[in-house]
Coordinates of C-alpha atoms in Angstrom, one line a residue:
X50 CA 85.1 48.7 144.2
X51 CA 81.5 48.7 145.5
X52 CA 78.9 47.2 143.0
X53 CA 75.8 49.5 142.4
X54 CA 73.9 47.0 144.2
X55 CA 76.2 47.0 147.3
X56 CA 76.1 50.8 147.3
X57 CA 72.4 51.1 146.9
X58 CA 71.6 48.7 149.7
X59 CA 74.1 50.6 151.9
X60 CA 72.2 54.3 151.7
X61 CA 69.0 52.2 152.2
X62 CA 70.5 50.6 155.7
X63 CA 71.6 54.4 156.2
X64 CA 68.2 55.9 155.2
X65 CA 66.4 54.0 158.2
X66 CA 69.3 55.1 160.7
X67 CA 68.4 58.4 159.7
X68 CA 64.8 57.8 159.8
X69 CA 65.0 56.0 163.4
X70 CA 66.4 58.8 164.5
X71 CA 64.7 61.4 163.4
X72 CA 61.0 60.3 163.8
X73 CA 61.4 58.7 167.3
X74 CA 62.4 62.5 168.3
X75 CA 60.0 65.1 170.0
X76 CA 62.3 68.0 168.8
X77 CA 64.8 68.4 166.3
X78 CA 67.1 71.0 166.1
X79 CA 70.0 72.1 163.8
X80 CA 72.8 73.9 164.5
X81 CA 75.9 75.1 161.9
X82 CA 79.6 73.3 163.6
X83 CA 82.1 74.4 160.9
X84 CA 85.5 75.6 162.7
X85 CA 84.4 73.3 166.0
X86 CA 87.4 71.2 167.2
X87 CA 86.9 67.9 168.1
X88 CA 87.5 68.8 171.7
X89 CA 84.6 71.2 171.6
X90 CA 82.2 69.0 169.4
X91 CA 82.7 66.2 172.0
X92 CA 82.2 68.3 175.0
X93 CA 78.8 69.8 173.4
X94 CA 77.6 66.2 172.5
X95 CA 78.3 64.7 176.6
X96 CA 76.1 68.3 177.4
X97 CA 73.2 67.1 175.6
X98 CA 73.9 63.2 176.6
X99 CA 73.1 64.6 180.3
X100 CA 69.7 66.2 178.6
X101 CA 69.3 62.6 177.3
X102 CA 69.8 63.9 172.8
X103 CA 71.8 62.9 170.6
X104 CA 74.1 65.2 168.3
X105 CA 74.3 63.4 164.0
X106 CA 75.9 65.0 161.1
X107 CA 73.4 63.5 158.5
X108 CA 72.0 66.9 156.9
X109 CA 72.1 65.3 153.6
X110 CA 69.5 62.5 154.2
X111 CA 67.3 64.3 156.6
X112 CA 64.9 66.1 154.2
X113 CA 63.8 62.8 152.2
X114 CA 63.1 61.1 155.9
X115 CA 61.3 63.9 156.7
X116 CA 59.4 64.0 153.3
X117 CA 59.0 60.3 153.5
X118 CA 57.3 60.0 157.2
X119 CA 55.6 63.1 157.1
X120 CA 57.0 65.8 158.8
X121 CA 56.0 68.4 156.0
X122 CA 57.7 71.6 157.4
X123 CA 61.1 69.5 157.9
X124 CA 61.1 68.4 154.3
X125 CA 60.2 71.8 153.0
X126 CA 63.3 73.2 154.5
X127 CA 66.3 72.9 152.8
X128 CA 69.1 73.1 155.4
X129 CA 72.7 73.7 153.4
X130 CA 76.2 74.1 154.7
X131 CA 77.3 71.7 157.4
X132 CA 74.7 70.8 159.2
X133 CA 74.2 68.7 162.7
X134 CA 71.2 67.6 163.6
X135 CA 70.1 67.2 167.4
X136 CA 67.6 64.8 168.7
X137 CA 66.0 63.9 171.8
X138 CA 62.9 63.0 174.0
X139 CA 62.0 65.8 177.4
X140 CA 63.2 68.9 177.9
X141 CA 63.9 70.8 174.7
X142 CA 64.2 74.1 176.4
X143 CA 67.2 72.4 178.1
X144 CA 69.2 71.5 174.9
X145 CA 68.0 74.5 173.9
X146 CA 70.2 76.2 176.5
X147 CA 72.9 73.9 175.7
X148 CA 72.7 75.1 171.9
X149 CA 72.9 78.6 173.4
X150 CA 75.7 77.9 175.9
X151 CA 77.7 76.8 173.5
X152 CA 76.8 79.3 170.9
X153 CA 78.6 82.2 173.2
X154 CA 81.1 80.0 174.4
X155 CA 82.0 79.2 170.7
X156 CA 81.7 82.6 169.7
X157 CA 78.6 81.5 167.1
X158 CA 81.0 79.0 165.3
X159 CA 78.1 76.3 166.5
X160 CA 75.0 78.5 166.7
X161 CA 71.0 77.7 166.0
X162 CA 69.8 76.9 162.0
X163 CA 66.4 76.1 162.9
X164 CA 64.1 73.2 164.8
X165 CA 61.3 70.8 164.5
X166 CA 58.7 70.6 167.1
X167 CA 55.4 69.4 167.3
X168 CA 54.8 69.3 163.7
X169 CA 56.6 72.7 162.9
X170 CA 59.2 74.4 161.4
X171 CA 61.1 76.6 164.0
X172 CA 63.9 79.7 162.7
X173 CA 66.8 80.3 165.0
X174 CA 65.5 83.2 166.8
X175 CA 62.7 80.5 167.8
X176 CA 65.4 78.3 169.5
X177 CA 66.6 80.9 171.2
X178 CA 63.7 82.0 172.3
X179 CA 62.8 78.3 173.6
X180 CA 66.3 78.8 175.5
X181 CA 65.4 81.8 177.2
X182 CA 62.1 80.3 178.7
X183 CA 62.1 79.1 182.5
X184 CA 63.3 75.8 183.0
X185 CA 61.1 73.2 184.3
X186 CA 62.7 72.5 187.4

C-alpha cells in the first residue's frame, strides 16, 4: 500500500505530464470514445500521428492545468463522461478532419465535445466547422 506521501507526489509527476502537454499545444480538442475498440482507437491515434497530435485520456486533470496556466475558457469548461483530449502543433483543420472522419466512420461513437484555440473555448459544431474549411495544401 501507497503512503499518502508516495501518492501525492505521484499526481504531482502526473499533473506536469498533463500540463506539458497541454500548454505546449496550439489546439486542443476533445472528443467522446466510449464503445471504441482498441483497433479503432489505435487506428485514429496513427491518423493524427501523420498530422503530427497526440490523442490522451487525462479529462480528469485537464481543467486544474488549464486553471493553473491560464487558459481561462479551458478551465471554465467542465468536460464529463470519457473524455480524450487531442493535442498538437500545425494544421488543426487537418485533425479536425480526422476527428470528423472518424466520427462517420464510427457512427458518432468518437465524435467532437469541444476545442481550445487561441485562447478560446470552441463547441462541437465549431470543430466541425474547422473540418469543413479548405485545407491548406
Amino acid at each position: 500500500m501507497k503512503t499518502q506521501k508516495a501518492m501525492r507526489s505521484e499526481k504531482i509527476q502526473m499533473f506536469d505530464d498533463v500540463a506539458g502537454i497541454i500548454v505546449g499545444a496550439e489546439y486542443v480538442y476533445f472528443v467522446t470514445y466510449k464503445g471504441l475498440k482498441s483497433k479503432e482507437i489505435n487506428a485514429f491515434k496513427d491518423e493524427l500521428a501523420k498530422c503530427d497530435a497526440q490523442c490522451h485520456v487525462l479529462t480528469r486533470l485537464i481543467n486544474k492545468v488549464a486553471e493553473k496556466n491560464g487558459m481561462a475558457g479551458l478551465a471554465e469548461t467542465r468536460l464529463t463522461g470519457d473524455t480524450a483530449v487531442i493535442v498538437g502543433k500545425g494544421d488543426a483543420g487537418q485533425v479536425a478532419k480526422v476527428i470528423e472522419e472518424f466520427s462517420k466512420t464510427s457512427k458518432g461513437v468518437l465524435a467532437p465535445k469541444a476545442g481550445y484555440m487561441e485562447g478560446r473555448m470552441m463547441s462541437d459544431k465549431d470543430v466541425l466547422a474547422i473540418a469543413a474549411l479548405p485545407s491548406k495544401d
